[in-house]
Coordinates of N, CA and C in Angstrom, one line a residue:
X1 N 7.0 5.4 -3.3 CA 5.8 6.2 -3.8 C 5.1 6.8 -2.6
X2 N 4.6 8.3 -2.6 CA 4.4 8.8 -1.4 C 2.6 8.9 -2.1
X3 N 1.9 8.9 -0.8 CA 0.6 8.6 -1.1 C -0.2 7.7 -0.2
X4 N -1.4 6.8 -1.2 CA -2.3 6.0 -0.6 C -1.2 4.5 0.0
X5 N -0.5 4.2 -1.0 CA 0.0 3.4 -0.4 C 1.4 3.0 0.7
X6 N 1.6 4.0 0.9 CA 2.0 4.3 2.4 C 1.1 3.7 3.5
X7 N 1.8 3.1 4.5 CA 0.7 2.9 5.6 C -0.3 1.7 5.4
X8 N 0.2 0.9 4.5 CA -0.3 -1.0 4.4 C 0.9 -1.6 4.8
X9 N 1.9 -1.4 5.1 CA 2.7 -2.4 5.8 C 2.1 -3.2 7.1
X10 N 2.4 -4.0 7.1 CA 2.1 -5.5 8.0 C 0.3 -6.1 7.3
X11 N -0.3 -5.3 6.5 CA -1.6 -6.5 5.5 C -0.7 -7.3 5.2
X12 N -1.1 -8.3 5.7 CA -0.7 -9.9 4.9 C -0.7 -10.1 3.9
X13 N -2.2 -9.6 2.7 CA -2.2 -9.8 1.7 C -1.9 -9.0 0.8
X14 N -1.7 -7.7 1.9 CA -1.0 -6.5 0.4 C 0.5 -6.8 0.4
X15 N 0.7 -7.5 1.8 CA 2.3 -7.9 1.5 C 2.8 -8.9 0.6
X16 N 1.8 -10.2 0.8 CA 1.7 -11.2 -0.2 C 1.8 -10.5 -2.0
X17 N 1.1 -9.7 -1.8 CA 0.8 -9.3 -3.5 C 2.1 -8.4 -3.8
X18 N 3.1 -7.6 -3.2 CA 3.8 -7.0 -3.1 C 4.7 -7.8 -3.4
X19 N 5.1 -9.1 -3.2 CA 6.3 -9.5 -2.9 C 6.0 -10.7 -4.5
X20 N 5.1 -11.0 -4.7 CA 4.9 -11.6 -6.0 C 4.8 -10.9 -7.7
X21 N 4.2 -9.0 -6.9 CA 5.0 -8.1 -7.8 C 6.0 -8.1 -8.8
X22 N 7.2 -8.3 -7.4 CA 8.1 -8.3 -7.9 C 8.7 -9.5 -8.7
X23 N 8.8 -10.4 -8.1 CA 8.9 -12.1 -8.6 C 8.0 -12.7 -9.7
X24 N 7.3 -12.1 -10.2 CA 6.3 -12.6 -11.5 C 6.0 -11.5 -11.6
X25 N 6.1 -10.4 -12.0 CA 5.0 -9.3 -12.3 C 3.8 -9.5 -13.8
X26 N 4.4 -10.4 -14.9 CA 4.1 -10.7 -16.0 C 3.4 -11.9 -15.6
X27 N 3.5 -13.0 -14.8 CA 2.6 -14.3 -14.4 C 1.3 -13.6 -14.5
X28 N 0.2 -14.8 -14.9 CA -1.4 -14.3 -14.5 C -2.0 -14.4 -13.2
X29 N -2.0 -13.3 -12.8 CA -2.5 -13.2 -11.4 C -3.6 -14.2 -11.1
X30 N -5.3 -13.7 -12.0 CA -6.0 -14.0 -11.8 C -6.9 -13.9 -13.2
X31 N -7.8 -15.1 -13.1 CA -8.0 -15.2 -14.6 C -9.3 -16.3 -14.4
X32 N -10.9 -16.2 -15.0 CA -12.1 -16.4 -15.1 C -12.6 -17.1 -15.9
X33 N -11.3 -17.5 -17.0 CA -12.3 -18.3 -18.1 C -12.2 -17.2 -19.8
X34 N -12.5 -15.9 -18.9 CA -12.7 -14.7 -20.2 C -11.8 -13.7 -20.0
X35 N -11.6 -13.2 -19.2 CA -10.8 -12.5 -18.3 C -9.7 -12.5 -17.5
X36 N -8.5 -11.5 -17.9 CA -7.3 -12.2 -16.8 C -6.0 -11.3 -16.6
X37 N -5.6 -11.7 -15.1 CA -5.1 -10.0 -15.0 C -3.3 -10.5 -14.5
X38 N -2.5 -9.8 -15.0 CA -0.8 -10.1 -14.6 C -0.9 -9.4 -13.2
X39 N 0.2 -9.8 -12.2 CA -0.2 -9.3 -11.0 C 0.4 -7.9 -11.1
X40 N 0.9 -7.5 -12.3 CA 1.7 -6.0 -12.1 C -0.2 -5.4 -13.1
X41 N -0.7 -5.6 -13.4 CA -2.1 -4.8 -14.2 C -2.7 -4.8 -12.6
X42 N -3.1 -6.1 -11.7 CA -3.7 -6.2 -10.7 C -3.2 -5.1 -9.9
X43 N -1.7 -4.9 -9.4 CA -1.7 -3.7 -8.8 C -1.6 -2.5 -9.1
X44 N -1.9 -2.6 -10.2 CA -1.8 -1.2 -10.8 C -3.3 -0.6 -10.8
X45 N -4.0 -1.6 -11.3 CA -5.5 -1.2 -11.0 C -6.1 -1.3 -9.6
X46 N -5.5 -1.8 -8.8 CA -6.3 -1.8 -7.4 C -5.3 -0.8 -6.8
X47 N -4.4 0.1 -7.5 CA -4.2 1.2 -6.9 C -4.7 2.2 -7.5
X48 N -5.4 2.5 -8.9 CA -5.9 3.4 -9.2 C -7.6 3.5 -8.3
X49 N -7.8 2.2 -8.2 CA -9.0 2.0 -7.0 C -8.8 3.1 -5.6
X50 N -7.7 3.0 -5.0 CA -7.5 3.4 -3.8 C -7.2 4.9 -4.3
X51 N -6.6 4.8 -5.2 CA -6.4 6.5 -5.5 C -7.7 7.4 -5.5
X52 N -8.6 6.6 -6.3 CA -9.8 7.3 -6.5 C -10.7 7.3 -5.5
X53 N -10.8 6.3 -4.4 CA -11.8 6.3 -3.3 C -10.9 7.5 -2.4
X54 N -10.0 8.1 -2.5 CA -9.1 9.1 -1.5 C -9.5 9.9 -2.2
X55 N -9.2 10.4 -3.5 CA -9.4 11.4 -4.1 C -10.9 12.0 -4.2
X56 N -11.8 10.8 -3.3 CA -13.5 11.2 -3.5 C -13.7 11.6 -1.9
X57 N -12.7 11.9 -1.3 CA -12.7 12.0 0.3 C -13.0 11.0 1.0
X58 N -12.9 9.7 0.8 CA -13.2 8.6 1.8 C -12.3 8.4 2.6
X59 N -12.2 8.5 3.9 CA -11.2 8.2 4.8 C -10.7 6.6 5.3
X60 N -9.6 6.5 5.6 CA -9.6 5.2 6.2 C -10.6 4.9 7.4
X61 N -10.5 3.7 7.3 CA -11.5 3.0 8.1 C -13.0 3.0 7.8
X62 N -13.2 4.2 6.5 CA -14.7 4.4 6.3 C -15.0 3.1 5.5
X63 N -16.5 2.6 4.9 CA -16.9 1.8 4.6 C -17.5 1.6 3.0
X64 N -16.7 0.9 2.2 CA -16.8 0.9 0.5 C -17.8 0.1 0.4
X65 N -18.5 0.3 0.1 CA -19.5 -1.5 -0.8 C -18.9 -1.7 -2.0
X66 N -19.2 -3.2 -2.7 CA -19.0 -3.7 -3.7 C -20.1 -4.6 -4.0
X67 N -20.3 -4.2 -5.4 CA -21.7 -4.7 -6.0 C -21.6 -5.4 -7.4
X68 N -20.5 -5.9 -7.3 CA -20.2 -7.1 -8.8 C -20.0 -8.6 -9.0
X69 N -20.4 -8.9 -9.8 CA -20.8 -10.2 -10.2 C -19.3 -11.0 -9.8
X70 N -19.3 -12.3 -9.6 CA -17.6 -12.7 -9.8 C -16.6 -12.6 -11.0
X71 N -16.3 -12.0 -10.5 CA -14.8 -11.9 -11.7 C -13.5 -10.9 -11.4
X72 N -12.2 -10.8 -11.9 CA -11.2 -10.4 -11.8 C -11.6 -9.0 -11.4
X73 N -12.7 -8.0 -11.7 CA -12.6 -6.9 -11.2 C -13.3 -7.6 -9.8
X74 N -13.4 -7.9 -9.1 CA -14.2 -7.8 -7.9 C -12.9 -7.7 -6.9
X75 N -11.5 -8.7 -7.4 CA -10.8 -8.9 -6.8 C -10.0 -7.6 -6.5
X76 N -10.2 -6.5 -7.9 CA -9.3 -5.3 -8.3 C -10.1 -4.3 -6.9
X77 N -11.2 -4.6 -6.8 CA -12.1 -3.7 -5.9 C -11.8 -4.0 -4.8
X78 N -11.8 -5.0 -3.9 CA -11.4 -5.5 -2.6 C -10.0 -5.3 -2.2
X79 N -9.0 -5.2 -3.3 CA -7.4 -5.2 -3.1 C -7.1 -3.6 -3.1
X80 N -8.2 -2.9 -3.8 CA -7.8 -1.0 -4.1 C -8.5 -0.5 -2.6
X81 N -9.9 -1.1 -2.2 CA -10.2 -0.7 -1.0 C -9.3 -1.2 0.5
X82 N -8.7 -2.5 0.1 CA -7.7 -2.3 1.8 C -6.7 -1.8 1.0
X83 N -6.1 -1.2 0.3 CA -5.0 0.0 -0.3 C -5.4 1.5 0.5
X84 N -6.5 1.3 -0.1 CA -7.4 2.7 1.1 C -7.4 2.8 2.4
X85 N -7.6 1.7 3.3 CA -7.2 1.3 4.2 C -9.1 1.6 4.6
X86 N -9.7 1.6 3.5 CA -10.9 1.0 4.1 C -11.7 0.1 4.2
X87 N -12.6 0.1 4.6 CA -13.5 -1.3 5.0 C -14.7 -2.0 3.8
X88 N -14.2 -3.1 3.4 CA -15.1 -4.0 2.5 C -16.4 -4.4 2.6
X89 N -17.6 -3.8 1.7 CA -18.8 -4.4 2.1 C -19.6 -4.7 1.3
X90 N -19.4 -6.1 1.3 CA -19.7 -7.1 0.0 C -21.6 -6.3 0.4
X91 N -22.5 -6.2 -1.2 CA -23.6 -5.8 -1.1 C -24.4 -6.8 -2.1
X92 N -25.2 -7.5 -2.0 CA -25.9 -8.4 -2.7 C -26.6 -7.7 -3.4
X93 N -26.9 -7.3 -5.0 CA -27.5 -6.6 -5.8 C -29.1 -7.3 -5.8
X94 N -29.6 -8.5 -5.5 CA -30.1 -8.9 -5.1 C -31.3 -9.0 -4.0
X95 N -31.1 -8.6 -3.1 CA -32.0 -7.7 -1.9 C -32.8 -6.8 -2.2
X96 N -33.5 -6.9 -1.4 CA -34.4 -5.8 -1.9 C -34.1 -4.0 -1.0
X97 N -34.8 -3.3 -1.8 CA -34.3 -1.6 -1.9 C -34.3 -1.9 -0.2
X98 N -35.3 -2.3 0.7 CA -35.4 -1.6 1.8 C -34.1 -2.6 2.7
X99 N -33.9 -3.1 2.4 CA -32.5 -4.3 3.0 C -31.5 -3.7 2.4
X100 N -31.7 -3.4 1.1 CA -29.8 -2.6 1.0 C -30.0 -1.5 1.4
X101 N -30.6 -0.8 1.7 CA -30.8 1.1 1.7 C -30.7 0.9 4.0
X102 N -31.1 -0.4 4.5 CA -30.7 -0.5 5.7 C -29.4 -0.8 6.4
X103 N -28.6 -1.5 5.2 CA -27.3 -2.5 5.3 C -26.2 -0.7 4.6
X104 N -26.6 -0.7 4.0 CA -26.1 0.7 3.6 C -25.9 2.0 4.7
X105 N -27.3 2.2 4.9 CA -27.2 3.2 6.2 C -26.4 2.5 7.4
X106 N -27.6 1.3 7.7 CA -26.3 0.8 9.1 C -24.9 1.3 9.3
X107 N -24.3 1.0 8.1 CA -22.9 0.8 7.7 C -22.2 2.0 8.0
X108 N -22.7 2.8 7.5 CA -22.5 4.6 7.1 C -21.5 4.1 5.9
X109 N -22.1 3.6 4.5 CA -21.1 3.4 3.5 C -21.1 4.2 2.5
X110 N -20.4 5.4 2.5 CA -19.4 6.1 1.8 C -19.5 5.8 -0.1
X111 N -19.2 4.6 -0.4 CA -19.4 4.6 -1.6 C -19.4 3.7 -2.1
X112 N -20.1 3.3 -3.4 CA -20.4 1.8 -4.0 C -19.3 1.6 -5.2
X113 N -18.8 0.7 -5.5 CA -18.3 0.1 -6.4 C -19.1 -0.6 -7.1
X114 N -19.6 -1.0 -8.5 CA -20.4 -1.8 -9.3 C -19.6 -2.1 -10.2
X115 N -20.4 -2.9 -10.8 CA -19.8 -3.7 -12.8 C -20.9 -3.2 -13.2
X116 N -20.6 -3.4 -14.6 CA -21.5 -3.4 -15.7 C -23.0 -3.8 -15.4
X117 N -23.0 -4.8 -15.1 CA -24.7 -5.3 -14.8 C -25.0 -5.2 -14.2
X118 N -24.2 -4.3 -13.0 CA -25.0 -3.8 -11.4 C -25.3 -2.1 -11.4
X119 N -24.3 -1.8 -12.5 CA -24.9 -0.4 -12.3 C -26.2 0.7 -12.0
X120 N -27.1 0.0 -12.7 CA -28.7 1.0 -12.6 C -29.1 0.3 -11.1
X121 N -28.4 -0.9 -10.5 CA -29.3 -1.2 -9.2 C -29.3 -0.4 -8.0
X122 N -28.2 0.6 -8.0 CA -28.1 1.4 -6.9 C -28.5 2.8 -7.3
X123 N -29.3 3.3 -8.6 CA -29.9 4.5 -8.7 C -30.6 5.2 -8.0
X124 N -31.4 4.6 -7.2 CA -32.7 4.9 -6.4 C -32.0 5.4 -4.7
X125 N -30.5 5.2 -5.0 CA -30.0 5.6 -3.4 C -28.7 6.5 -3.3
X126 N -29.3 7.1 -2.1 CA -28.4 8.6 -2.3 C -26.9 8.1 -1.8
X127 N -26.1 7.6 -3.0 CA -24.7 7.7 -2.2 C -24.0 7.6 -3.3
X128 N -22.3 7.7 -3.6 CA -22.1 8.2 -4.6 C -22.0 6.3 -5.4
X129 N -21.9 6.3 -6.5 CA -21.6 5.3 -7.0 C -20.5 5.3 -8.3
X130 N -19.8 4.3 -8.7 CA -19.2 4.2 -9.2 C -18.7 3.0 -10.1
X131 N -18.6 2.9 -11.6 CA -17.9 1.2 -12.3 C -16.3 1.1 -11.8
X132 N -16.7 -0.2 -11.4 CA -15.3 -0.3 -11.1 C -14.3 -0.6 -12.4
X133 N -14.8 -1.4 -13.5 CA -14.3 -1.2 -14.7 C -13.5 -0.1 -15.8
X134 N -14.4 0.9 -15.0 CA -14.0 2.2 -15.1 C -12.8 2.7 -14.7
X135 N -13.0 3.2 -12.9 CA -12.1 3.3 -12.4 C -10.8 2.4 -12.4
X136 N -10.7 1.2 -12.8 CA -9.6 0.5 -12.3 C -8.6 0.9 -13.9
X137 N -9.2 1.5 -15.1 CA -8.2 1.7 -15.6 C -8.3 3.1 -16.1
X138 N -8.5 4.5 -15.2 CA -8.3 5.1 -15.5 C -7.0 6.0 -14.6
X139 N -6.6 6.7 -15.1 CA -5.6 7.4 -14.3 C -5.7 8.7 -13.7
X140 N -5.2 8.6 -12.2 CA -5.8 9.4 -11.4 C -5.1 10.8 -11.2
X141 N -4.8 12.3 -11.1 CA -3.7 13.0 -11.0 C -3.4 13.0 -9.7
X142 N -1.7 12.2 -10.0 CA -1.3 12.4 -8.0 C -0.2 13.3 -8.1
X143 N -0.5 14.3 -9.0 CA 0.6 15.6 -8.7 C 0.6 16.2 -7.1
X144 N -0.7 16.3 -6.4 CA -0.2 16.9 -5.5 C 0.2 16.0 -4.1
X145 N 0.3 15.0 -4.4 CA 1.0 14.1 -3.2 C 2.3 14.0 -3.2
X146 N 2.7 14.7 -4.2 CA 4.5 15.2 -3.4 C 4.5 16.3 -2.7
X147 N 3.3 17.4 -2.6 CA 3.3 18.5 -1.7 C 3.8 18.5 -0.6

């Protein structure tokens, strides 16, 4: 596949997940109690992750936040962002405006990832945001990455 995932060889853990792909793709990857993902849904959704942080112009090495509660999407957001080959930044929804809006700037972070119950907390700040629940199952057009 020509694209975002080109260019993760030697991650440990995208090689780990790669190689279990293949070998269980139907096993349950990861699973919460309510929620639970086969490792072939897991990569499939933390590649539509990385598709969509490329396709928003984020470059590698730039800086993603994630802003969700624990559960199987957090995992889908952390696994699509090193797909992107960018940088993870767990954000405590928690904090107050002037501590994230500094942890944010510091950062130079590019874009937020949220769930459901975190979405209205990053309103008040100029950067782009996004559900990850959203994004991890929608499909992205990679017509022109055969160009």
């Amino acid at each position: 596949m020509k694209g975002i995932v080109q260019g993760i060889k030697g991650n440990r853990i995208l090689d780990w997940l790669g190689k279990n792909i293949e070998d269980m793709h139907d096993e349950i990857a990861i699973f919460n109690g309510r929620l639970s993902f086969t490792y072939k849904q897991l990569d499939e959704m933390s590649t539509n992750v990385a598709n969509f942080i490329a396709s928003n112009n984020i470059n590698k090495q730039e800086v993603v936040g994630v802003s969700t509660d624990r559960s199987p999407y957090l995992l889908v957001a952390i696994l699509g962002i090193m797909k992107a080959g960018c940088v993870y930044l767990p954000l405590d929804a928690n904090l107050s405006d002037e501590r994230l809006a500094y942890i944010i700037n510091d950062s130079n972070c590019k874009l937020i990832l949220t769930d459901l119950d975190n979405r209205h907390r990053y309103e008040g700040f100029k950067i782009m945001r996004f559900m990850i629940e959203e994004i991890s199952s929608m499909s992205i057009d990679r017509s022109h990455e055969d160009e």
